């Protein structure tokens, strides 16, 4: 019996180790899928300001050549050269081009900064974060993936000093918001509402999308369970979100009706992760 017990203990330890490895692999797969989706959205978003900055600089170069040619002609006695190139318009438009280019460069810098913050999802250290700032950063990152005319906004009170594992929590919130984005259509709405009460931080994510049929609600947190078409998801987003929230000492619930949207309610202890 002692030998059998020892063998059983070894086998249990092996299985526990295997399960932990598989869990890490699944987490990594879901994280990589999220990063790939973000990278595609960011590439498209960054191309827009780069495109108009390049166009503006090309126009500015052409304007500068015309102005230099006009000034050269004026020095040689051709006083009408200034009017022929409509230099007053060129100078005014030149200033606007420079302003637009600066705005585009600032926009690129903001995108890169937000993406850099999200790239730290692997960090397991417990830290104190400004939750409102993190939510707004995440919303900015996901905005390019919204359907046409759809809106994503954040409102309410979020703790400026929430103790948690920032990378894991941000991944969980990303998964919840990603589900909401996939559920809405053109002109849809997603609201992130925050409140602090009775020692808890509440984060409510509501959308007016397709909703979930009642018979599927009991399984929404099950691994690999998805109601989407093949290739649209592997069914781990909400599973990972639930596991992260529970690890932080919180809780997560979901309510939905087919055709009427979905609400995900997350509660996190203001005392934070241990």
C-alpha positions as protocol buffer text, in pm:
chain_id: "A"
residue {
  index: 1
  type: UNK
  ca { x: 0 y: 0 z: 0 }
}
residue {
  index: 2
  type: UNK
  ca { x: 290 y: 236 z: 77 }
}
residue {
  index: 3
  type: UNK
  ca { x: 442 y: 165 z: -265 }
}
residue {
  index: 4
  type: UNK
  ca { x: 105 y: 214 z: -434 }
}
residue {
  index: 5
  type: UNK
  ca { x: 49 y: 539 z: -245 }
}
residue {
  index: 6
  type: UNK
  ca { x: 394 y: 662 z: -343 }
}
residue {
  index: 7
  type: UNK
  ca { x: 332 y: 574 z: -709 }
}
residue {
  index: 8
  type: UNK
  ca { x: -5 y: 746 z: -696 }
}
residue {
  index: 9
  type: UNK
  ca { x: 149 y: 1058 z: -542 }
}
residue {
  index: 10
  type: UNK
  ca { x: 411 y: 1070 z: -817 }
}
residue {
  index: 11
  type: UNK
  ca { x: 146 y: 1032 z: -1086 }
}
residue {
  index: 12
  type: UNK
  ca { x: -69 y: 1304 z: -930 }
}
residue {
  index: 13
  type: UNK
  ca { x: 230 y: 1537 z: -919 }
}
residue {
  index: 14
  type: UNK
  ca { x: 303 y: 1461 z: -1284 }
}
residue {
  index: 15
  type: UNK
  ca { x: -57 y: 1534 z: -1384 }
}
residue {
  index: 16
  type: UNK
  ca { x: -66 y: 1856 z: -1182 }
}
residue {
  index: 17
  type: UNK
  ca { x: 256 y: 1966 z: -1351 }
}
residue {
  index: 18
  type: UNK
  ca { x: 114 y: 1878 z: -1693 }
}
residue {
  index: 19
  type: UNK
  ca { x: -205 y: 2073 z: -1621 }
}
residue {
  index: 20
  type: UNK
  ca { x: -1 y: 2378 z: -1515 }
}
residue {
  index: 21
  type: UNK
  ca { x: 204 y: 2357 z: -1835 }
}
residue {
  index: 22
  type: UNK
  ca { x: -112 y: 2331 z: -2047 }
}
residue {
  index: 23
  type: UNK
  ca { x: -267 y: 2627 z: -1865 }
}
residue {
  index: 24
  type: UNK
  ca { x: 41 y: 2838 z: -1936 }
}
residue {
  index: 25
  type: UNK
  ca { x: 33 y: 2730 z: -2299 }
}
residue {
  index: 26
  type: UNK
  ca { x: -335 y: 2823 z: -2331 }
}
residue {
  index: 27
  type: UNK
  ca { x: -273 y: 3159 z: -2166 }
}
residue {
  index: 28
  type: UNK
  ca { x: 16 y: 3221 z: -2403 }
}
residue {
  index: 29
  type: UNK
  ca { x: -194 y: 3124 z: -2706 }
}
residue {
  index: 30
  type: UNK
  ca { x: -475 y: 3359 z: -2604 }
}
residue {
  index: 31
  type: UNK
  ca { x: -229 y: 3640 z: -2529 }
}
residue {
  index: 32
  type: UNK
  ca { x: -56 y: 3599 z: -2864 }
}
residue {
  index: 33
  type: UNK
  ca { x: -391 y: 3604 z: -3043 }
}
residue {
  index: 34
  type: UNK
  ca { x: -480 y: 3929 z: -2865 }
}
residue {
  index: 35
  type: UNK
  ca { x: -143 y: 4086 z: -2947 }
}
residue {
  index: 36
  type: UNK
  ca { x: -176 y: 3980 z: -3312 }
}
residue {
  index: 37
  type: UNK
  ca { x: -520 y: 4144 z: -3336 }
}
residue {
  index: 38
  type: UNK
  ca { x: -387 y: 4460 z: -3170 }
}
residue {
  index: 39
  type: UNK
  ca { x: -85 y: 4468 z: -3397 }
}
residue {
  index: 40
  type: UNK
  ca { x: -306 y: 4451 z: -3706 }
}
residue {
  index: 41
  type: UNK
  ca { x: -527 y: 4732 z: -3576 }
}
residue {
  index: 42
  type: UNK
  ca { x: -230 y: 4946 z: -3476 }
}
residue {
  index: 43
  type: UNK
  ca { x: -61 y: 4898 z: -3815 }
}
residue {
  index: 44
  type: UNK
  ca { x: -374 y: 5032 z: -3984 }
}
residue {
  index: 45
  type: UNK
  ca { x: -413 y: 5314 z: -3733 }
}
residue {
  index: 46
  type: UNK
  ca { x: -48 y: 5423 z: -3756 }
}
residue {
  index: 47
  type: UNK
  ca { x: -59 y: 5420 z: -4137 }
}
residue {
  index: 48
  type: UNK
  ca { x: -321 y: 5697 z: -4136 }
}
residue {
  index: 49
  type: UNK
  ca { x: -115 y: 5970 z: -3963 }
}
residue {
  index: 50
  type: UNK
  ca { x: 202 y: 5858 z: -4140 }
}
residue {
  index: 51
  type: UNK
  ca { x: 18 y: 5892 z: -4473 }
}
residue {
  index: 52
  type: UNK
  ca { x: -97 y: 6249 z: -4419 }
}
residue {
  index: 53
  type: UNK
  ca { x: 234 y: 6354 z: -4260 }
}
residue {
  index: 54
  type: UNK
  ca { x: 417 y: 6232 z: -4570 }
}
residue {
  index: 55
  type: UNK
  ca { x: 164 y: 6401 z: -4800 }
}
residue {
  index: 56
  type: UNK
  ca { x: 195 y: 6727 z: -4607 }
}
residue {
  index: 57
  type: UNK
  ca { x: 572 y: 6719 z: -4621 }
}
residue {
  index: 58
  type: UNK
  ca { x: 567 y: 6659 z: -4997 }
}
residue {
  index: 59
  type: UNK
  ca { x: 336 y: 6959 z: -5041 }
}
residue {
  index: 60
  type: UNK
  ca { x: 548 y: 7170 z: -4809 }
}
residue {
  index: 61
  type: UNK
  ca { x: 860 y: 7084 z: -5011 }
}
residue {
  index: 62
  type: UNK
  ca { x: 687 y: 7190 z: -5335 }
}
residue {
  index: 63
  type: UNK
  ca { x: 568 y: 7516 z: -5170 }
}
residue {
  index: 64
  type: UNK
  ca { x: 915 y: 7592 z: -5046 }
}
residue {
  index: 65
  type: UNK
  ca { x: 1061 y: 7548 z: -5394 }
}
residue {
  index: 66
  type: UNK
  ca { x: 804 y: 7788 z: -5540 }
}
residue {
  index: 67
  type: UNK
  ca { x: 866 y: 8046 z: -5268 }
}
residue {
  index: 68
  type: UNK
  ca { x: 1243 y: 8022 z: -5315 }
}
residue {
  index: 69
  type: UNK
  ca { x: 1201 y: 8064 z: -5693 }
}
residue {
  index: 70
  type: UNK
  ca { x: 973 y: 8366 z: -5643 }
}
residue {
  index: 71
  type: UNK
  ca { x: 1215 y: 8530 z: -5399 }
}
residue {
  index: 72
  type: UNK
  ca { x: 1498 y: 8473 z: -5643 }
}
residue {
  index: 73
  type: UNK
  ca { x: 1299 y: 8637 z: -5923 }
}
residue {
  index: 74
  type: UNK
  ca { x: 1210 y: 8930 z: -5699 }
}
residue {
  index: 75
  type: UNK
  ca { x: 1575 y: 8987 z: -5619 }
}
residue {
  index: 76
  type: UNK
  ca { x: 1635 y: 9006 z: -5994 }
}
residue {
  index: 77
  type: UNK
  ca { x: 1370 y: 9277 z: -6031 }
}
residue {
  index: 78
  type: UNK
  ca { x: 1055 y: 9073 z: -6113 }
}
residue {
  index: 79
  type: UNK
  ca { x: 816 y: 9218 z: -5852 }
}
residue {
  index: 80
  type: UNK
  ca { x: 514 y: 9030 z: -5994 }
}
residue {
  index: 81
  type: UNK
  ca { x: 662 y: 8690 z: -5913 }
}
residue {
  index: 82
  type: UNK
  ca { x: 505 y: 8693 z: -5561 }
}
residue {
  index: 83
  type: UNK
  ca { x: 153 y: 8732 z: -5701 }
}
residue {
  index: 84
  type: UNK
  ca { x: 203 y: 8474 z: -5978 }
}
residue {
  index: 85
  type: UNK
  ca { x: 262 y: 8190 z: -5730 }
}
residue {
  index: 86
  type: UNK
  ca { x: -9 y: 8317 z: -5492 }
}
residue {
  index: 87
  type: UNK
  ca { x: 252 y: 8326 z: -5218 }
}
residue {
  index: 88
  type: UNK
  ca { x: 8 y: 8448 z: -4950 }
}
residue {
  index: 89
  type: UNK
  ca { x: -196 y: 8127 z: -4992 }
}
residue {
  index: 90
  type: UNK
  ca { x: 119 y: 7913 z: -4997 }
}
residue {
  index: 91
  type: UNK
  ca { x: 244 y: 8058 z: -4670 }
}
residue {
  index: 92
  type: UNK
  ca { x: -93 y: 8017 z: -4497 }
}
residue {
  index: 93
  type: UNK
  ca { x: -133 y: 7660 z: -4619 }
}
residue {
  index: 94
  type: UNK
  ca { x: 228 y: 7588 z: -4529 }
}
residue {
  index: 95
  type: UNK
  ca { x: 153 y: 7673 z: -4166 }
}
residue {
  index: 96
  type: UNK
  ca { x: -152 y: 7444 z: -4166 }
}
residue {
  index: 97
  type: UNK
  ca { x: 51 y: 7158 z: -4313 }
}
residue {
  index: 98
  type: UNK
  ca { x: 308 y: 7194 z: -4037 }
}
residue {
  index: 99
  type: UNK
  ca { x: 35 y: 7197 z: -3769 }
}
residue {
  index: 100
  type: UNK
  ca { x: -128 y: 6885 z: -3917 }
}
residue {
  index: 101
  type: UNK
  ca { x: 207 y: 6708 z: -3934 }
}
residue {
  index: 102
  type: UNK
  ca { x: 280 y: 6786 z: -3569 }
}
residue {
  index: 103
  type: UNK
  ca { x: -66 y: 6655 z: -3472 }
}
residue {
  index: 104
  type: UNK
  ca { x: -1 y: 6338 z: -3674 }
}
residue {
  index: 105
  type: UNK
  ca { x: 335 y: 6283 z: -3506 }
}
residue {
  index: 106
  type: UNK
  ca { x: 173 y: 6333 z: -3162 }
}
residue {
  index: 107
  type: UNK
  ca { x: -95 y: 6080 z: -3256 }
}
residue {
  index: 108
  type: UNK
  ca { x: 167 y: 5823 z: -3354 }
}
residue {
  index: 109
  type: UNK
  ca { x: 353 y: 5883 z: -3026 }
}
residue {
  index: 110
  type: UNK
  ca { x: 31 y: 5825 z: -2828 }
}
residue {
  index: 111
  type: UNK
  ca { x: -42 y: 5500 z: -3012 }
}
residue {
  index: 112
  type: UNK
  ca { x: 311 y: 5372 z: -2952 }
}
residue {
  index: 113
  type: UNK
  ca { x: 297 y: 5468 z: -2583 }
}
residue {
  index: 114
  type: UNK
  ca { x: -34 y: 5286 z: -2531 }
}
residue {
  index: 115
  type: UNK
  ca { x: 90 y: 4981 z: -2722 }
}
residue {
  index: 116
  type: UNK
  ca { x: 407 y: 4978 z: -2513 }
}
residue {
  index: 117
  type: UNK
  ca { x: 197 y: 4971 z: -2197 }
}
residue {
  index: 118
  type: UNK
  ca { x: -10 y: 4680 z: -2324 }
}
residue {
  index: 119
  type: UNK
  ca { x: 303 y: 4487 z: -2425 }
}
residue {
  index: 120
  type: UNK
  ca { x: 383 y: 4428 z: -2057 }
}
residue {
  index: 121
  type: UNK
  ca { x: 109 y: 4165 z: -2018 }
}
residue {
  index: 122
  type: UNK
  ca { x: 363 y: 3896 z: -1921 }
}
residue {
  index: 123
  type: UNK
  ca { x: 472 y: 4074 z: -1605 }
}
residue {
  index: 124
  type: UNK
  ca { x: 353 y: 3892 z: -1294 }
}
residue {
  index: 125
  type: UNK
  ca { x: 459 y: 4150 z: -1035 }
}
residue {
  index: 126
  type: UNK
  ca { x: 198 y: 4303 z: -809 }
}
residue {
  index: 127
  type: UNK
  ca { x: 187 y: 4680 z: -850 }
}
residue {
  index: 128
  type: UNK
  ca { x: -32 y: 4981 z: -775 }
}
residue {
  index: 129
  type: UNK
  ca { x: -195 y: 5126 z: -1088 }
}
residue {
  index: 130
  type: UNK
  ca { x: -426 y: 5407 z: -1186 }
}
residue {
  index: 131
  type: UNK
  ca { x: -717 y: 5197 z: -1311 }
}
residue {
  index: 132
  type: UNK
  ca { x: -892 y: 5483 z: -1492 }
}
residue {
  index: 133
  type: UNK
  ca { x: -575 y: 5563 z: -1687 }
}
residue {
  index: 134
  type: UNK
  ca { x: -531 y: 5196 z: -1780 }
}
residue {
  index: 135
  type: UNK
  ca { x: -893 y: 5166 z: -1896 }
}
residue {
  index: 136
  type: UNK
  ca { x: -869 y: 5479 z: -2109 }
}
residue {
  index: 137
  type: UNK
  ca { x: -542 y: 5352 z: -2259 }
}
residue {
  index: 138
  type: UNK
  ca { x: -708 y: 5019 z: -2344 }
}
residue {
  index: 139
  type: UNK
  ca { x: -1009 y: 5193 z: -2496 }
}
residue {
  index: 140
  type: UNK
  ca { x: -782 y: 5402 z: -2719 }
}
residue {
  index: 141
  type: UNK
  ca { x: -600 y: 5090 z: -2835 }
}
residue {
  index: 142
  type: UNK
  ca { x: -923 y: 4910 z: -2923 }
}
residue {
  index: 143
  type: UNK
  ca { x: -1104 y: 5203 z: -3084 }
}
residue {
  index: 144
  type: UNK
  ca { x: -958 y: 5136 z: -3434 }
}
residue {
  index: 145
  type: UNK
  ca { x: -1125 y: 4792 z: -3430 }
}
residue {
  index: 146
  type: UNK
  ca { x: -1475 y: 4929 z: -3375 }
}
residue {
  index: 147
  type: UNK
  ca { x: -1729 y: 4885 z: -3656 }
}
residue {
  index: 148
  type: UNK
  ca { x: -1821 y: 5192 z: -3858 }
}
residue {
  index: 149
  type: UNK
  ca { x: -1982 y: 5471 z: -3650 }
}
residue {
  index: 150
  type: UNK
  ca { x: -1961 y: 5257 z: -3333 }
}
residue {
  index: 151
  type: UNK
  ca { x: -1857 y: 5416 z: -3003 }
}
residue {
  index: 152
  type: UNK
  ca { x: -1662 y: 5299 z: -2700 }
}
residue {
  index: 153
  type: UNK
  ca { x: -1652 y: 5525 z: -2395 }
}
residue {
  index: 154
  type: UNK
  ca { x: -1547 y: 5504 z: -2032 }
}
residue {
  index: 155
  type: UNK
  ca { x: -1720 y: 5684 z: -1746 }
}
residue {
  index: 156
  type: UNK
  ca { x: -1751 y: 5687 z: -1368 }
}
residue {
  index: 157
  type: UNK
  ca { x: -1510 y: 5653 z: -1077 }
}
residue {
  index: 158
  type: UNK
  ca { x: -1209 y: 5422 z: -1103 }
}
residue {
  index: 159
  type: UNK
  ca { x: -949 y: 5381 z: -829 }
}
residue {
  index: 160
  type: UNK
  ca { x: -628 y: 5579 z: -881 }
}
residue {
  index: 161
  type: UNK
  ca { x: -445 y: 5326 z: -660 }
}
residue {
  index: 162
  type: UNK
  ca { x: -559 y: 4973 z: -733 }
}
residue {
  index: 163
  type: UNK
  ca { x: -319 y: 4699 z: -622 }
}
residue {
  index: 164
  type: UNK
  ca { x: -312 y: 4414 z: -873 }
}
residue {
  index: 165
  type: UNK
  ca { x: -107 y: 4229 z: -1133 }
}
residue {
  index: 166
  type: UNK
  ca { x: -135 y: 4494 z: -1408 }
}
residue {
  index: 167
  type: UNK
  ca { x: -45 y: 4279 z: -1709 }
}
residue {
  index: 168
  type: UNK
  ca { x: -288 y: 4003 z: -1618 }
}
residue {
  index: 169
  type: UNK
  ca { x: -570 y: 4242 z: -1533 }
}
residue {
  index: 170
  type: UNK
  ca { x: -521 y: 4439 z: -1854 }
}
residue {
  index: 171
  type: UNK
  ca { x: -533 y: 4114 z: -2054 }
}
residue {
  index: 172
  type: UNK
  ca { x: -859 y: 4016 z: -1880 }
}
residue {
  index: 173
  type: UNK
  ca { x: -1019 y: 4354 z: -1950 }
}
residue {
  index: 174
  type: UNK
  ca { x: -896 y: 4340 z: -2309 }
}
residue {
  index: 175
  type: UNK
  ca { x: -1069 y: 4005 z: -2358 }
}
residue {
  index: 176
  type: UNK
  ca { x: -1399 y: 4134 z: -2218 }
}
residue {
  index: 177
  type: UNK
  ca { x: -1388 y: 4444 z: -2439 }
}
residue {
  index: 178
  type: UNK
  ca { x: -1282 y: 4238 z: -2740 }
}
residue {
  index: 179
  type: UNK
  ca { x: -1593 y: 4021 z: -2699 }
}
residue {
  index: 180
  type: UNK
  ca { x: -1809 y: 4334 z: -2681 }
}
residue {
  index: 181
  type: UNK
  ca { x: -1654 y: 4474 z: -3001 }
}
residue {
  index: 182
  type: UNK
  ca { x: -1718 y: 4148 z: -3185 }
}
residue {
  index: 183
  type: UNK
  ca { x: -2080 y: 4147 z: -3066 }
}
residue {
  index: 184
  type: UNK
  ca { x: -2180 y: 4493 z: -3194 }
}
residue {
  index: 185
  type: UNK
  ca { x: -2245 y: 4607 z: -3547 }
}
residue {
  index: 186
  type: UNK
  ca { x: -2210 y: 4942 z: -3726 }
}
residue {
  index: 187
  type: UNK
  ca { x: -2331 y: 5226 z: -3504 }
}
residue {
  index: 188
  type: UNK
  ca { x: -2313 y: 5005 z: -3193 }
}
residue {
  index: 189
  type: UNK
  ca { x: -2232 y: 5127 z: -2844 }
}
residue {
  index: 190
  type: UNK
  ca { x: -2003 y: 4995 z: -2571 }
}
residue {
  index: 191
  type: UNK
  ca { x: -1999 y: 5158 z: -2229 }
}
residue {
  index: 192
  type: UNK
  ca { x: -1738 y: 5096 z: -1958 }
}
residue {
  index: 193
  type: UNK
  ca { x: -1878 y: 5217 z: -1625 }
}
residue {
  index: 194
  type: UNK
  ca { x: -1675 y: 5230 z: -1305 }
}
residue {
  index: 195
  type: UNK
  ca { x: -1772 y: 5275 z: -941 }
}
residue {
  index: 196
  type: UNK
  ca { x: -1605 y: 5231 z: -602 }
}
residue {
  index: 197
  type: UNK
  ca { x: -1820 y: 5119 z: -310 }
}
residue {
  index: 198
  type: UNK
  ca { x: -1796 y: 4907 z: 7 }
}
residue {
  index: 199
  type: UNK
  ca { x: -1432 y: 4815 z: -51 }
}
residue {
  index: 200
  type: UNK
  ca { x: -1487 y: 4704 z: -410 }
}
residue {
  index: 201
  type: UNK
  ca { x: -1399 y: 4843 z: -750 }
}
residue {
  index: 202
  type: UNK
  ca { x: -1679 y: 4771 z: -996 }
}
residue {
  index: 203
  type: UNK
  ca { x: -1617 y: 4765 z: -1371 }
}
residue {
  index: 204
  type: UNK
  ca { x: -1924 y: 4715 z: -1588 }
}
residue {
  index: 205
  type: UNK
  ca { x: -1887 y: 4658 z: -1962 }
}
residue {
  index: 206
  type: UNK
  ca { x: -2218 y: 4685 z: -2151 }
}
residue {
  index: 207
  type: UNK
  ca { x: -2284 y: 4655 z: -2521 }
}
residue {
  index: 208
  type: UNK
  ca { x: -2596 y: 4672 z: -2739 }
}
residue {
  index: 209
  type: UNK
  ca { x: -2483 y: 4387 z: -2962 }
}
residue {
  index: 210
  type: UNK
  ca { x: -2624 y: 4050 z: -3062 }
}
residue {
  index: 211
  type: UNK
  ca { x: -2644 y: 3914 z: -2708 }
}
residue {
  index: 212
  type: UNK
  ca { x: -2629 y: 3550 z: -2599 }
}
residue {
  index: 213
  type: UNK
  ca { x: -2915 y: 3301 z: -2604 }
}
residue {
  index: 214
  type: UNK
  ca { x: -3028 y: 3175 z: -2263 }
}
residue {
  index: 215
  type: UNK
  ca { x: -2923 y: 2815 z: -2332 }
}
residue {
  index: 216
  type: UNK
  ca { x: -2561 y: 2928 z: -2379 }
}
residue {
  index: 217
  type: UNK
  ca { x: -2526 y: 3148 z: -2071 }
}
residue {
  index: 218
  type: UNK
  ca { x: -2430 y: 2867 z: -1833 }
}
residue {
  index: 219
  type: UNK
  ca { x: -2123 y: 2781 z: -2042 }
}
residue {
  index: 220
  type: UNK
  ca { x: -1981 y: 3121 z: -2139 }
}
residue {
  index: 221
  type: UNK
  ca { x: -1682 y: 3077 z: -1904 }
}
residue {
  index: 222
  type: UNK
  ca { x: -1610 y: 2717 z: -2008 }
}
residue {
  index: 223
  type: UNK
  ca { x: -1276 y: 2665 z: -2187 }
}
residue {
  index: 224
  type: UNK
  ca { x: -1305 y: 2637 z: -2566 }
}
residue {
  index: 225
  type: UNK
  ca { x: -1678 y: 2706 z: -2563 }
}
residue {
  index: 226
  type: UNK
  ca { x: -1778 y: 2960 z: -2826 }
}
residue {
  index: 227
  type: UNK
  ca { x: -2090 y: 3039 z: -3024 }
}
residue {
  index: 228
  type: UNK
  ca { x: -1895 y: 3212 z: -3300 }
}
residue {
  index: 229
  type: UNK
  ca { x: -1812 y: 3071 z: -3639 }
}
residue {
  index: 230
  type: UNK
  ca { x: -1504 y: 2854 z: -3682 }
}
residue {
  index: 231
  type: UNK
  ca { x: -1193 y: 3072 z: -3702 }
}
residue {
  index: 232
  type: UNK
  ca { x: -1352 y: 3363 z: -3511 }
}
residue {
  index: 233
  type: UNK
  ca { x: -1221 y: 3260 z: -3171 }
}
residue {
  index: 234
  type: UNK
  ca { x: -1101 y: 2964 z: -2966 }
}
residue {
  index: 235
  type: UNK
  ca { x: -1331 y: 3016 z: -2668 }
}
residue {
  index: 236
  type: UNK
  ca { x: -1068 y: 3111 z: -2409 }
}
residue {
  index: 237
  type: UNK
  ca { x: -1119 y: 3487 z: -2376 }
}
residue {
  index: 238
  type: UNK
  ca { x: -1377 y: 3483 z: -2098 }
}
residue {
  index: 239
  type: UNK
  ca { x: -1217 y: 3176 z: -1936 }
}
residue {
  index: 240
  type: UNK
  ca { x: -890 y: 3364 z: -1902 }
}
residue {
  index: 241
  type: UNK
  ca { x: -1071 y: 3677 z: -1782 }
}
residue {
  index: 242
  type: UNK
  ca { x: -1253 y: 3478 z: -1514 }
}
residue {
  index: 243
  type: UNK
  ca { x: -934 y: 3306 z: -1394 }
}
residue {
  index: 244
  type: UNK
  ca { x: -748 y: 3638 z: -1370 }
}
residue {
  index: 245
  type: UNK
  ca { x: -1030 y: 3812 z: -1183 }
}
residue {
  index: 246
  type: UNK
  ca { x: -1062 y: 3520 z: -938 }
}
residue {
  index: 247
  type: UNK
  ca { x: -684 y: 3520 z: -885 }
}
residue {
  index: 248
  type: UNK
  ca { x: -710 y: 3889 z: -794 }
}
residue {
  index: 249
  type: UNK
  ca { x: -968 y: 3801 z: -528 }
}
residue {
  index: 250
  type: UNK
  ca { x: -1256 y: 3939 z: -732 }
}
residue {
  index: 251
  type: UNK
  ca { x: -1558 y: 3802 z: -913 }
}
residue {
  index: 252
  type: UNK
  ca { x: -1709 y: 3829 z: -1259 }
}
residue {
  index: 253
  type: UNK
  ca { x: -2064 y: 3772 z: -1379 }
}
residue {
  index: 254
  type: UNK
  ca { x: -2232 y: 3799 z: -1716 }
}
residue {
  index: 255
  type: UNK
  ca { x: -2592 y: 3875 z: -1808 }
}
residue {
  index: 256
  type: UNK
  ca { x: -2732 y: 3879 z: -2157 }
}
residue {
  index: 257
  type: UNK
  ca { x: -3037 y: 3829 z: -2377 }
}
residue {
  index: 258
  type: UNK
  ca { x: -3033 y: 3737 z: -2743 }
}
residue {
  index: 259
  type: UNK
  ca { x: -3066 y: 4049 z: -2957 }
}
residue {
  index: 260
  type: UNK
  ca { x: -3051 y: 4285 z: -2658 }
}
residue {
  index: 261
  type: UNK
  ca { x: -2681 y: 4308 z: -2571 }
}
residue {
  index: 262
  type: UNK
  ca { x: -2458 y: 4185 z: -2291 }
}
residue {
  index: 263
  type: UNK
  ca { x: -2333 y: 4320 z: -1959 }
}
residue {
  index: 264
  type: UNK
  ca { x: -2022 y: 4189 z: -1786 }
}
residue {
  index: 265
  type: UNK
  ca { x: -1985 y: 4290 z: -1421 }
}
residue {
  index: 266
  type: UNK
  ca { x: -1638 y: 4273 z: -1264 }
}
residue {
  index: 267
  type: UNK
  ca { x: -1569 y: 4333 z: -896 }
}
residue {
  index: 268
  type: UNK
  ca { x: -1214 y: 4376 z: -763 }
}
residue {
  index: 269
  type: UNK
  ca { x: -1117 y: 4421 z: -397 }
}
residue {
  index: 270
  type: UNK
  ca { x: -971 y: 4766 z: -337 }
}
residue {
  index: 271
  type: UNK
  ca { x: -725 y: 4595 z: -101 }
}
residue {
  index: 272
  type: UNK
  ca { x: -570 y: 4437 z: -411 }
}
residue {
  index: 273
  type: UNK
  ca { x: -391 y: 4117 z: -500 }
}
residue {
  index: 274
  type: UNK
  ca { x: -169 y: 3940 z: -249 }
}
